[in-house]
Tab-separated table of C-alpha atoms and ligand atoms in Angstrom:
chain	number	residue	atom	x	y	z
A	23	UNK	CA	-23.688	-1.720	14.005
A	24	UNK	CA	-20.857	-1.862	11.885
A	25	UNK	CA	-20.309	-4.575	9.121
A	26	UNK	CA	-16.696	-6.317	8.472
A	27	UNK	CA	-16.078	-6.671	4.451
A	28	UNK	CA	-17.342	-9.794	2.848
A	29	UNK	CA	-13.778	-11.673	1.819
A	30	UNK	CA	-13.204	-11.970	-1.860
A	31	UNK	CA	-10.715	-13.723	-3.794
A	32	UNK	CA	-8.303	-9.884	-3.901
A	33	UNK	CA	-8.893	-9.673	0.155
A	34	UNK	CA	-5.351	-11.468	0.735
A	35	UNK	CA	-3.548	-9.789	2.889
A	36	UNK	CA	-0.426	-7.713	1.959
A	37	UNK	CA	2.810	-9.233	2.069
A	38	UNK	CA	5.292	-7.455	4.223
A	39	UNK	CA	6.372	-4.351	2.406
A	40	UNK	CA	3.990	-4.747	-0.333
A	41	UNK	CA	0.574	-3.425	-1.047
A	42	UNK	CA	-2.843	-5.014	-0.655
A	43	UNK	CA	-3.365	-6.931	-3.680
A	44	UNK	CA	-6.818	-5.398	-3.874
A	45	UNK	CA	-5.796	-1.679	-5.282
A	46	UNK	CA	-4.104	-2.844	-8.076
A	47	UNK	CA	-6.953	-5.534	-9.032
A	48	UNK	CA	-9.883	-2.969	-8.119
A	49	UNK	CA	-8.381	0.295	-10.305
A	50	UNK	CA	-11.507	2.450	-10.003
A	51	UNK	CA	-12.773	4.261	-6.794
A	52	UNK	CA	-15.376	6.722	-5.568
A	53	UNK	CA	-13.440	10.006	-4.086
A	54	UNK	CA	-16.030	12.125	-1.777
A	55	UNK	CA	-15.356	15.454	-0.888
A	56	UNK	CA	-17.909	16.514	1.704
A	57	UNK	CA	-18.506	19.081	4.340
A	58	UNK	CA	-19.757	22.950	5.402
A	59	UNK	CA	-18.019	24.032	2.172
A	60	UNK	CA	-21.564	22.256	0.455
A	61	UNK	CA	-23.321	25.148	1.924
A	62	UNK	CA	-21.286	28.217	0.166
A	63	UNK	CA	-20.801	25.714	-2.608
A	64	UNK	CA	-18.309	27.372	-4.206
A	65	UNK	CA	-15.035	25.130	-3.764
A	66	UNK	CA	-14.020	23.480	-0.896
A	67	UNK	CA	-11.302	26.128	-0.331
A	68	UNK	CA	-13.668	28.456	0.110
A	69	UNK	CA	-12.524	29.768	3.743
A	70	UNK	CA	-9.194	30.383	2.257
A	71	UNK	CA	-9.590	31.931	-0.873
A	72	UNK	CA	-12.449	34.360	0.372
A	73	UNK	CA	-10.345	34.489	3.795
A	74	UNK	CA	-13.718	33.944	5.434
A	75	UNK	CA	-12.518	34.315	9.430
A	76	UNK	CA	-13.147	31.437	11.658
A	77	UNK	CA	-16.421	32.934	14.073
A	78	UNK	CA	-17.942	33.812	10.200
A	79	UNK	CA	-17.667	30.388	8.583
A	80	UNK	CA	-18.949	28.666	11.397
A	81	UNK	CA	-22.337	29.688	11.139
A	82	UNK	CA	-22.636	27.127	8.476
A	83	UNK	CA	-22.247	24.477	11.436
A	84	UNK	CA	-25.838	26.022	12.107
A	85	UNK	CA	-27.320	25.404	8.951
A	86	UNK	CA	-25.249	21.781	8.124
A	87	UNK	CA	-28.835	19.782	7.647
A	88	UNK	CA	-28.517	17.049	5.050
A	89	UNK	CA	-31.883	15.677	5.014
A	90	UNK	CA	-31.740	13.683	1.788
A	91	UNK	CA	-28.409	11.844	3.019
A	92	UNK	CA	-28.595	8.595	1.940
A	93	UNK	CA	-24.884	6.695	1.997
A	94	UNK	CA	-26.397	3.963	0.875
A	95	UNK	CA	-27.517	5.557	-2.916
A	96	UNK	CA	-24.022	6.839	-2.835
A	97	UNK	CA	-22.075	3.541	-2.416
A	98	UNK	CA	-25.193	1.877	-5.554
A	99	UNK	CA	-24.399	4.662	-7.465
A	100	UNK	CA	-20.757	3.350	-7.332
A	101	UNK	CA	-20.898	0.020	-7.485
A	102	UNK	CA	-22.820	0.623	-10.451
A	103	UNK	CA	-20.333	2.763	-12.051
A	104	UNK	CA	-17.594	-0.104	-11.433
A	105	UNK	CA	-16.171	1.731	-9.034
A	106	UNK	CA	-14.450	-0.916	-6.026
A	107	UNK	CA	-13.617	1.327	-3.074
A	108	UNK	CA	-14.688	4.745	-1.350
A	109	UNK	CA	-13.130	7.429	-0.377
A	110	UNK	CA	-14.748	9.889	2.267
A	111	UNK	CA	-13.496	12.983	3.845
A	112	UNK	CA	-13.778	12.517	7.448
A	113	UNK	CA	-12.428	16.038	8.445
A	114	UNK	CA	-11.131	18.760	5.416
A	115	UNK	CA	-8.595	21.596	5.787
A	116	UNK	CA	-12.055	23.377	7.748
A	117	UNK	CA	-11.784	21.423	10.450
A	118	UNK	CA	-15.472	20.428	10.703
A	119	UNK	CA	-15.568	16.313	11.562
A	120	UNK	CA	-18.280	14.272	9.844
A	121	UNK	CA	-17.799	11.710	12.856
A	122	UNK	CA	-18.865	11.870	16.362
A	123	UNK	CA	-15.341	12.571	17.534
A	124	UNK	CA	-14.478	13.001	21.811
A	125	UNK	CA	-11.743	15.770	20.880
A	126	UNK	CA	-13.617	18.866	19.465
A	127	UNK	CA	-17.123	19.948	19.226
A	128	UNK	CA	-16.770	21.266	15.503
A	129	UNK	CA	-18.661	17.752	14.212
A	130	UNK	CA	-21.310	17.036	12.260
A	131	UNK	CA	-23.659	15.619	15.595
A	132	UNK	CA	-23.632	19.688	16.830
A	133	UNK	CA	-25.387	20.267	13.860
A	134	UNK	CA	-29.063	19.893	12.647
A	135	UNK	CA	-27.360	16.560	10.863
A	136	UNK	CA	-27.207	15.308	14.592
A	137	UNK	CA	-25.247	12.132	13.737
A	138	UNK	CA	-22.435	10.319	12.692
A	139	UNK	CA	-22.248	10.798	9.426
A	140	UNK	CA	-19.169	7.940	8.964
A	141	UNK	CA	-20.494	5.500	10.620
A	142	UNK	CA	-23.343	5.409	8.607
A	143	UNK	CA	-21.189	5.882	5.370
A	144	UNK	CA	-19.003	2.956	6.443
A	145	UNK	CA	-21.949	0.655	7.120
A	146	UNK	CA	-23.646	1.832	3.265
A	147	UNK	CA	-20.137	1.495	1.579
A	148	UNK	CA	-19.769	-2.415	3.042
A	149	UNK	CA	-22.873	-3.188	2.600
A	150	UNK	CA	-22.592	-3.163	-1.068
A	151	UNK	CA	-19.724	-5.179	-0.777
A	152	UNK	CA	-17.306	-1.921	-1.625
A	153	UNK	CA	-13.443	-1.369	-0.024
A	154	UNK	CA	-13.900	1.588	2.779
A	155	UNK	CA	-11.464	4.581	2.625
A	156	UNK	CA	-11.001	7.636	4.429
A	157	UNK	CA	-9.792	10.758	3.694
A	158	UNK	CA	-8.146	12.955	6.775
A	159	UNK	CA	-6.765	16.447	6.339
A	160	UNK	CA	-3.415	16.916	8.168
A	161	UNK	CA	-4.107	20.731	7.189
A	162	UNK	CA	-6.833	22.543	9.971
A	163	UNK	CA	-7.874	26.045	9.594
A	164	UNK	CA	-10.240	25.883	12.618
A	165	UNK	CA	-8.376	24.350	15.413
A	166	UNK	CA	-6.499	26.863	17.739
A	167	UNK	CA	-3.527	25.072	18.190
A	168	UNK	CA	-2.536	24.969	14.311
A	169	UNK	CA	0.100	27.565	13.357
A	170	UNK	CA	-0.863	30.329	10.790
A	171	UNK	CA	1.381	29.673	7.316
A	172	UNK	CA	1.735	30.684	3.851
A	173	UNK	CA	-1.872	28.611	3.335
A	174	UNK	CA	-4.215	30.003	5.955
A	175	UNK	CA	-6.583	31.861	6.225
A	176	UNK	CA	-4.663	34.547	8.060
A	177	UNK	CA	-2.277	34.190	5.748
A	178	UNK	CA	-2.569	38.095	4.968
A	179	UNK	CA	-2.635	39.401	8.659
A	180	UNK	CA	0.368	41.510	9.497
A	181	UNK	CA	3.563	39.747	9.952
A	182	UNK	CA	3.459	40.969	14.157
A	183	UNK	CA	-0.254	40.192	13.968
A	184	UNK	CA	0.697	36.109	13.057
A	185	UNK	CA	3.684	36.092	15.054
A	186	UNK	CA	1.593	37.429	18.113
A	187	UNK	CA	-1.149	34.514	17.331
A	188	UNK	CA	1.596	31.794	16.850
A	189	UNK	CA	2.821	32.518	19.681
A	190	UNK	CA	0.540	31.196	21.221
A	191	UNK	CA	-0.218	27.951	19.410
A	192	UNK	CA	1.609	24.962	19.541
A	193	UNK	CA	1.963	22.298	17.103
A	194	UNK	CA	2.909	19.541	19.490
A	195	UNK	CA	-0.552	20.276	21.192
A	196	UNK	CA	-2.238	19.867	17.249
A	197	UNK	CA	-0.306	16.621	16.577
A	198	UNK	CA	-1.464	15.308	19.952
A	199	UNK	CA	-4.931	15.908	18.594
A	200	UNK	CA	-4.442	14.489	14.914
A	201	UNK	CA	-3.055	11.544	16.176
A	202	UNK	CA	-5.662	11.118	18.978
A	203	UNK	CA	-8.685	11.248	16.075
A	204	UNK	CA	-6.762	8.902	13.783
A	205	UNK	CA	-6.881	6.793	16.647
A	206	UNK	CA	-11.038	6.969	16.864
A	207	UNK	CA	-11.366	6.521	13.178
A	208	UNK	CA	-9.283	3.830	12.552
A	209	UNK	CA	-10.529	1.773	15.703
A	210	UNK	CA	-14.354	2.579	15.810
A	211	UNK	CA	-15.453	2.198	12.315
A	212	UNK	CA	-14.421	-1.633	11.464
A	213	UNK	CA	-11.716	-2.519	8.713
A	214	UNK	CA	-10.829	0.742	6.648
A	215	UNK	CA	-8.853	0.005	3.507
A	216	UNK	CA	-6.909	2.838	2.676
A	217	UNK	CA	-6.517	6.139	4.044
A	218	UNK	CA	-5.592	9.312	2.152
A	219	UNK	CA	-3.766	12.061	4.177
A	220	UNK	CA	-3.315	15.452	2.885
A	221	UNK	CA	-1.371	17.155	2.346
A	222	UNK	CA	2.215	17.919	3.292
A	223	UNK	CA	3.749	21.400	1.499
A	224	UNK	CA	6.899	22.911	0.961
A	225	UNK	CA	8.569	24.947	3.207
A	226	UNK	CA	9.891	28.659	1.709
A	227	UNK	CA	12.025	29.693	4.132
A	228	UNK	CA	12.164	32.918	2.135
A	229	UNK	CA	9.029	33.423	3.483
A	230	UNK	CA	8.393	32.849	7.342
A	231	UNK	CA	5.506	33.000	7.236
A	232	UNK	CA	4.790	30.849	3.909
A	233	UNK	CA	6.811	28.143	5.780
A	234	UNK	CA	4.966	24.964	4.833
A	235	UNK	CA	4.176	22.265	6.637
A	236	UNK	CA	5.308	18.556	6.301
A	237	UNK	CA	6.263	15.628	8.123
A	238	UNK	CA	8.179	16.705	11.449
A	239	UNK	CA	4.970	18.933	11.681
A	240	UNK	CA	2.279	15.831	11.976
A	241	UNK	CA	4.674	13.136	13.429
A	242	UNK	CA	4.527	11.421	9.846
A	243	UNK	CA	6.633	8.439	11.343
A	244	UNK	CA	4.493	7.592	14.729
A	245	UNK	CA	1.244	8.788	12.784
A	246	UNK	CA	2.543	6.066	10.123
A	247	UNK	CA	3.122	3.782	12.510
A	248	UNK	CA	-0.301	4.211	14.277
A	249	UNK	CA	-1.683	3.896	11.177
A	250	UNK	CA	-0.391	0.405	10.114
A	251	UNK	CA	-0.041	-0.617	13.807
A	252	UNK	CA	-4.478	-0.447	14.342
A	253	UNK	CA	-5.263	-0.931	10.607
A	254	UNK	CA	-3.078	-4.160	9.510
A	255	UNK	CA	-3.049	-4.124	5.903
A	256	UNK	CA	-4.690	-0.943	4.806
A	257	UNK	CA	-3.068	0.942	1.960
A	258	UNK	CA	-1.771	4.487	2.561
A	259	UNK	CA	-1.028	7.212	0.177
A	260	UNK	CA	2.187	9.612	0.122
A	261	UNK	CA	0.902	12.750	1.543
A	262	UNK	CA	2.503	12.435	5.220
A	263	UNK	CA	5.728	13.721	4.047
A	264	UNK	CA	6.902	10.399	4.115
A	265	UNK	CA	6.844	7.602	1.811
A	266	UNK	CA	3.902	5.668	1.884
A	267	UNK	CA	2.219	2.989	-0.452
A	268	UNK	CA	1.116	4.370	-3.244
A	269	UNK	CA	1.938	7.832	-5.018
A	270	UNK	CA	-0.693	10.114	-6.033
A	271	UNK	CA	-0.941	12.480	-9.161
A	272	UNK	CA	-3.455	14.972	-8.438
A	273	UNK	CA	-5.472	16.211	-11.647
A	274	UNK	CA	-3.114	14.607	-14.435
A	275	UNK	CA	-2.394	11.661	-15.983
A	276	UNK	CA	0.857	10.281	-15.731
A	277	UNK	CA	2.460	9.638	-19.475
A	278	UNK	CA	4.363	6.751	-18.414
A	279	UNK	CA	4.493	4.059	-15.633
A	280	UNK	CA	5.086	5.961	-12.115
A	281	UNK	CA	8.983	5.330	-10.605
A	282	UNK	CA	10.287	5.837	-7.266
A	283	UNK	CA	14.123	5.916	-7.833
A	284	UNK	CA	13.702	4.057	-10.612
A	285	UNK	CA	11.639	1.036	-8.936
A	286	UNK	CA	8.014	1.144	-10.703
A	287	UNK	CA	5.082	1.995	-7.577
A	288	UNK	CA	1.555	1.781	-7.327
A	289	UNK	CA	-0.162	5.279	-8.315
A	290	UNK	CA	-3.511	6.391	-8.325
A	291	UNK	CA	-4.732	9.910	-9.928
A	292	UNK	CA	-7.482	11.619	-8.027
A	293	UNK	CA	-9.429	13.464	-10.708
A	294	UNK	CA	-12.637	16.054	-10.550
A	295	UNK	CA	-15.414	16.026	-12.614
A	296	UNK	CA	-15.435	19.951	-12.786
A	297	UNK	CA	-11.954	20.827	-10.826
A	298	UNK	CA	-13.992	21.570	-7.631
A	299	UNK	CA	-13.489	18.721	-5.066
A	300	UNK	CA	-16.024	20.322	-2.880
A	301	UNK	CA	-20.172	20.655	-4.472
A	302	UNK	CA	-19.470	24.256	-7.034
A	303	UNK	CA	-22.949	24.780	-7.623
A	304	UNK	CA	-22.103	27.263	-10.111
A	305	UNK	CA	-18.926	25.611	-12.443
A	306	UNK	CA	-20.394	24.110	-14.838
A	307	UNK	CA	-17.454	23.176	-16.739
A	308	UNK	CA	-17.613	19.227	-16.306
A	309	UNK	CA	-15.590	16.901	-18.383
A	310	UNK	CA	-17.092	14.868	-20.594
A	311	UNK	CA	-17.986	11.360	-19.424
A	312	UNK	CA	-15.986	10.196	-22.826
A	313	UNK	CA	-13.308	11.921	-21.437
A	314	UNK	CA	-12.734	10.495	-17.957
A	315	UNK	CA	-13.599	7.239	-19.252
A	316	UNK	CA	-10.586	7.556	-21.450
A	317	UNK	CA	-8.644	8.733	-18.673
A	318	UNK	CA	-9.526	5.605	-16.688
A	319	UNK	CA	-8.104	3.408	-19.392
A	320	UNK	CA	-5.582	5.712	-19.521
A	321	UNK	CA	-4.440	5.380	-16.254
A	322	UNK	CA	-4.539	1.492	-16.421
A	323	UNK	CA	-2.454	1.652	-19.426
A	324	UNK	CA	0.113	2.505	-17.064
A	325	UNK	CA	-0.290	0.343	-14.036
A	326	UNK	CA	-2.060	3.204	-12.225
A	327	UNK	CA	-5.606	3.500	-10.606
A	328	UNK	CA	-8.434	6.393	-11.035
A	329	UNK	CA	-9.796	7.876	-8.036
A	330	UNK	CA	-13.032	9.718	-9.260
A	331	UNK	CA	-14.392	12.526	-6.921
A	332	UNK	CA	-17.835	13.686	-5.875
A	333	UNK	CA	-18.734	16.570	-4.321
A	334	UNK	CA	-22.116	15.979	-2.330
A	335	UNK	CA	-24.771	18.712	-1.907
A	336	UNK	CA	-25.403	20.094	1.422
A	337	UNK	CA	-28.329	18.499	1.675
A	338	UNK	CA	-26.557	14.920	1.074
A	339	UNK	CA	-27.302	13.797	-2.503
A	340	UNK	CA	-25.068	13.739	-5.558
A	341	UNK	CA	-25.877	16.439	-7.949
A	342	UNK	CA	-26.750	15.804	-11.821
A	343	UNK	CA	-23.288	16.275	-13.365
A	344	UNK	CA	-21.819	13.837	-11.042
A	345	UNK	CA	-25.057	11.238	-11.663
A	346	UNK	CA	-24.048	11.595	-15.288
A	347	UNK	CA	-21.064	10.713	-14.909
A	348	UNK	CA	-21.366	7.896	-12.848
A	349	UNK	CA	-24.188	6.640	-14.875
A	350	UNK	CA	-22.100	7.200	-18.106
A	351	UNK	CA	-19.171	4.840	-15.947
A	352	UNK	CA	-21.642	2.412	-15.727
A	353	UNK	CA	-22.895	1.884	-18.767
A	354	UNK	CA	-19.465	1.580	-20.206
A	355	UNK	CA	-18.173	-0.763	-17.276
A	356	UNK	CA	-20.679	-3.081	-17.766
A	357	UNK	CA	-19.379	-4.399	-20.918
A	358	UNK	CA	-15.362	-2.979	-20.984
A	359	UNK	CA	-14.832	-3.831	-16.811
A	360	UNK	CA	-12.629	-6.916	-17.729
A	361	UNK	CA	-10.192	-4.583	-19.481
A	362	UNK	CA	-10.027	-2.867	-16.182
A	363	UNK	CA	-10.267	-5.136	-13.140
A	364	UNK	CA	-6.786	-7.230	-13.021
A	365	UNK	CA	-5.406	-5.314	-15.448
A	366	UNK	CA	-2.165	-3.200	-16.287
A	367	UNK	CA	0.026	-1.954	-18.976
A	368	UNK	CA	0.910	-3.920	-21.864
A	369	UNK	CA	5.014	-5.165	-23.388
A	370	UNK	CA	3.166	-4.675	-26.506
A	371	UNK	CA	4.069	-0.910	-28.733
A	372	UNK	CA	0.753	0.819	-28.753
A	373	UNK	CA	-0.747	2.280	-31.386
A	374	UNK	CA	-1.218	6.397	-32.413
A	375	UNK	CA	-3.927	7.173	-30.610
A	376	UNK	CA	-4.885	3.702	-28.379
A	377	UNK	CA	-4.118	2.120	-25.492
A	378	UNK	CA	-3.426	-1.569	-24.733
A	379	UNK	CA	-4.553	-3.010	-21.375
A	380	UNK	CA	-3.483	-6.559	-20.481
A	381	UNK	CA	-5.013	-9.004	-18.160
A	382	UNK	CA	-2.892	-12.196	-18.589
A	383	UNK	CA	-2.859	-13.327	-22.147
A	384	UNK	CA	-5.946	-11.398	-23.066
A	385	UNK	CA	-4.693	-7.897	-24.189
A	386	UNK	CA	-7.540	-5.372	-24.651
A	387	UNK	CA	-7.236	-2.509	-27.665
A	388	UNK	CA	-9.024	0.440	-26.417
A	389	UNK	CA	-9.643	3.003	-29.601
A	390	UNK	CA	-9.250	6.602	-28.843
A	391	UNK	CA	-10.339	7.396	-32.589
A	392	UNK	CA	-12.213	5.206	-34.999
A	393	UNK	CA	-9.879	3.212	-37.732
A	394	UNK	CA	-10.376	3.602	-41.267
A	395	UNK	CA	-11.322	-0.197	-41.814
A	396	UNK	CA	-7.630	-1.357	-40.637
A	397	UNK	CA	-5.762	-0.432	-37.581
A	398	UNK	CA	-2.405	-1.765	-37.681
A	399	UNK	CA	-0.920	-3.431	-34.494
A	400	UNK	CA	3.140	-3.507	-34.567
A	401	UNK	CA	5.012	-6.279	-32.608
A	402	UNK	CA	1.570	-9.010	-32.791
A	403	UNK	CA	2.417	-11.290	-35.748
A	404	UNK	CA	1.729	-15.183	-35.072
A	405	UNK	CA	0.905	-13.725	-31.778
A	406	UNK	CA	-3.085	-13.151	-31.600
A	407	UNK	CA	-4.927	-16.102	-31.791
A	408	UNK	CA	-8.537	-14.343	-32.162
A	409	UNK	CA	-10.079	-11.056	-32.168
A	410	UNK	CA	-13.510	-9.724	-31.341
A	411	UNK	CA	-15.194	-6.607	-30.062
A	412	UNK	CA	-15.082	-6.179	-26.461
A	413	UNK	CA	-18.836	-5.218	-26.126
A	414	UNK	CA	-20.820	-7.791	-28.233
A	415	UNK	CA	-17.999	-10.583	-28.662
A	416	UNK	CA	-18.459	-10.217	-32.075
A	417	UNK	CA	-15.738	-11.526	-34.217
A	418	UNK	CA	-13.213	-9.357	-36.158
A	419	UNK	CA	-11.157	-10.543	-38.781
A	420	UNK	CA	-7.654	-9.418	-38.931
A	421	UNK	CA	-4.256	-11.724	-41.013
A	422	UNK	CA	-0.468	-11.283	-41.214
A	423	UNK	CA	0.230	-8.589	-43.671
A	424	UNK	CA	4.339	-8.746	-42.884
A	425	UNK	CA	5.983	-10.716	-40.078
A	426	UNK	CA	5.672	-7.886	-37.662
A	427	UNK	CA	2.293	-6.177	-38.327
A	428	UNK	CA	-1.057	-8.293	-37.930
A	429	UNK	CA	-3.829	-5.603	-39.348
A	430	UNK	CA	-6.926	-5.983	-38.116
A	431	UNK	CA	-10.131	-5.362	-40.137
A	432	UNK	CA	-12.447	-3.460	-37.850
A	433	UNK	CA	-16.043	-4.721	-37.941
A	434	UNK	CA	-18.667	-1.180	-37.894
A	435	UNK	CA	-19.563	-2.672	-34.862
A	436	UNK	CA	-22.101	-0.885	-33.239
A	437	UNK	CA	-19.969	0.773	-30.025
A	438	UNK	CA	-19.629	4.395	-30.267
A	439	UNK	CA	-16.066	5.634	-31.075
A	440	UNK	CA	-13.481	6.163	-28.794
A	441	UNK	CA	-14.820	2.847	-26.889
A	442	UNK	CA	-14.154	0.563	-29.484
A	443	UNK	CA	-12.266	-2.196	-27.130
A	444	UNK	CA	-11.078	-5.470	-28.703
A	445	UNK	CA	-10.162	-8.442	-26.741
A	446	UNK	CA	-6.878	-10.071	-27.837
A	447	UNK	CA	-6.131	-13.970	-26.702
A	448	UNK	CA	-2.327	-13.343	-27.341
A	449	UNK	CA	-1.407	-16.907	-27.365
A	450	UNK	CA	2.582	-16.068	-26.710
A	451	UNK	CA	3.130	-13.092	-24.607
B	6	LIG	O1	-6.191	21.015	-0.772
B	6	LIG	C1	-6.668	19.720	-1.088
B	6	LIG	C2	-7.855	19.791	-2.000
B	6	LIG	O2	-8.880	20.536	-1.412
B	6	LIG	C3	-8.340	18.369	-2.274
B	6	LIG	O3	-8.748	17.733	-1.058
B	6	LIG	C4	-7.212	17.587	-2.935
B	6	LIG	C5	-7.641	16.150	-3.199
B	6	LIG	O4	-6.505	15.358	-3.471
B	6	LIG	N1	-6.047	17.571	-2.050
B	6	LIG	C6	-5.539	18.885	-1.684
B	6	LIG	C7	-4.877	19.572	-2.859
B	6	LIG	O5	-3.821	18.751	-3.311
């Protein structure tokens, strides 16, 4: 049975041409990157970079048997960490479809799984009152119809070896069949939010073979238009080879407000925890919670959101480093969210080694490094009209020490560096 969203106060509609009001309000999602790459668990490009052949890396089909799945822990686990929407991967560069799709039998019900593994995702992820996104690969290494490139597999076969399979393969037949399952997912599942297509790649027509692939090769336009025409509303990212809503640094932070010629955009960075999208079972170099919390404010600094990823175990649950995480999120959110939710970059010059976010007049200091009893605050005279520590609204005393520079006396309040957050009424912005 699937759920519709509960309404909320950001769940106005987008104005024609502009984006849903919720991803700029919401800032903080839950990216999922799940599939038969769990099983290897050793990056979700596994097929390519070990150029596993097709009939070999389908025998993890076989053994695809995620007992302790449980979409619902998934979708607490972010809500807890603050996070506001969720991202799934319904089908990755493998090809293998976590949906009960009518258009190939490479899906997650032919396996010991023996479900739908969106639907009940969707249902978990609505049910705690979370935005539902999915994640679609235009990329797919598995179906027979998709031409050999530069990024395959294959990629190393002889020249006449690819030319002989690409002959006979035919794109038009593989859009037909893109299309056709955007068509199931965003019809069969309820209201999806946002969907994240990847990825569209250059061509190098140096290289036949390394010719990329991009828009004229999915039907970006029509595919767009499907998109918008049977999910009114839902926020798409930039990955068609078109324009879309939103822009999309991938594993960086932006230093500045993103631009479009020259017109500010919405952007969200998807970030990993340990640069694996897909479950590494064996990387164990994580960022620090500390970190990507700083990155999170980082990114709102600048107008932009933070799209987090997970990469499930094959069996279904989230493994320790990403439960740390989350549970590091939460602990933080649950005193710093309001410095997040509604809330962008700041007019205001920032100081060395800080970042300002602003949520109407309130304007939020965030501390990378602790201040020797004053931190000095440039442009804020006769503007602030009380301070206090984020996290226990205790008071901080700050004056006037020249018409430009308010310093403010930092209380040893008991937050941990590098989340020392002060909350700023600025009475004139
Ligand atoms: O190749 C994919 C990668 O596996 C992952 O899904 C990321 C997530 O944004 N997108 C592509 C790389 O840009």
């Amino acid at each position: 049975m699937t759920t519709t969203p509960t309404p909320t106060d950001t769940d106005a509609e987008a104005v024609a041409g502009e984006i849903a009001p919720w991803f700029t309000h919401d800032r903080f999602g839950m990216f999922i990157h799940w599939g038969l790459y769990a099983l290897p668990a050793r990056h979700e490009w596994v097929m390519n970079y070990e150029k596993i052949q097709q009939e070999e890396y389908e025998k993890y089909a076989k053994y695809f048997d995620p007992d302790l799945y449980d979409p619902r822990a998934w979708a607490r686990a972010a809500k807890a960490a603050g996070m506001k929407y969720v991202v799934l991967t319904t089908k990755h560069h493998e090809g293998f479809c976590l949906w009960d799709t009518a258009l190939t039998d490479y899906k997650a019900p032919n396996t010991p799984a023996g479900r739908d593994l969106v639907r009940e995702f969707v249902d978990a992820v609505r049910a705690e009152g979370l935005r539902v996104g999915f994640y679609h690969s235009l990329l797919d290494w598995h179906h027979p119809d998709f031409t050999i490139d530069g990024r395959h597999p294959r990629r190393d076969d002889s020249p006449e070896e690819i030319e002989r399979l690409n002959a006979g393969r035919d794109m038009a037949t593989y859009r037909e069949y893109l299309h056709g399952q955007i068509r199931e997912l965003l019809t069969d599942y309820g209201r999806i939010d946002y969907l994240f297509y990847d990825f569209s790649y250059e061509y190098e027509p140096h290289n036949p073979v390394w010719g990329g692939k991009g828009a004229k090769d999915w039907g970006a336009e029509e595919l767009l238009a499907l998109t918008r025409e049977l999910q009114p509303g839902i926020v798409v990212n930039d990955r068609l080879g078109i324009p879309g809503d939103i822009v999309t640094p991938e594993q960086y932070q932006p230093s500045e407000p993103m631009k479009v010629d020259g017109v500010e955009v919405p952007w969200e960075a998807c970030q990993t925890i340990n640069g694996s999208w897909g479950y590494f079972r064996d990387n164990h170099n994580h960022k620090a919670p500390e970190l990507m919390i700083r990155m999170l404010v980082d990114g709102v600094s600048k107008n932009g959101n933070m799209l987090l990823n997970v990469g499930p175990t094959a069996r279904g649950e989230l493994d320790s480093v990403a439960t740390e995480a989350l549970e590091a999120f939460a602990e933080w959110m649950h005193l710093h969210s309001r410095s997040i939710y509604g809330a962008g970059a700041s007019a205001f010059e920032t100081p060395v080694d800080a970042r300002y976010t602003q949520r109407g007049n309130r304007l939020y200091l965030h501390l990378f490094s602790w201040p020797f009893e004053h931190i000095h605050l440039p442009g804020l005279a006769g503007k602030v009209e009380y301070a206090q520590l984020l996290g226990d609204a205790s008071e901080l005393s700050f004056r006037e020490i020249d018409p430009d520079t308010p310093a403010l006396t930092t209380g040893m309040g008991g937050q941990p560096a590098g989340t020392l957050t002060l909350q700023l009424p600025v009475v004139r912005p």
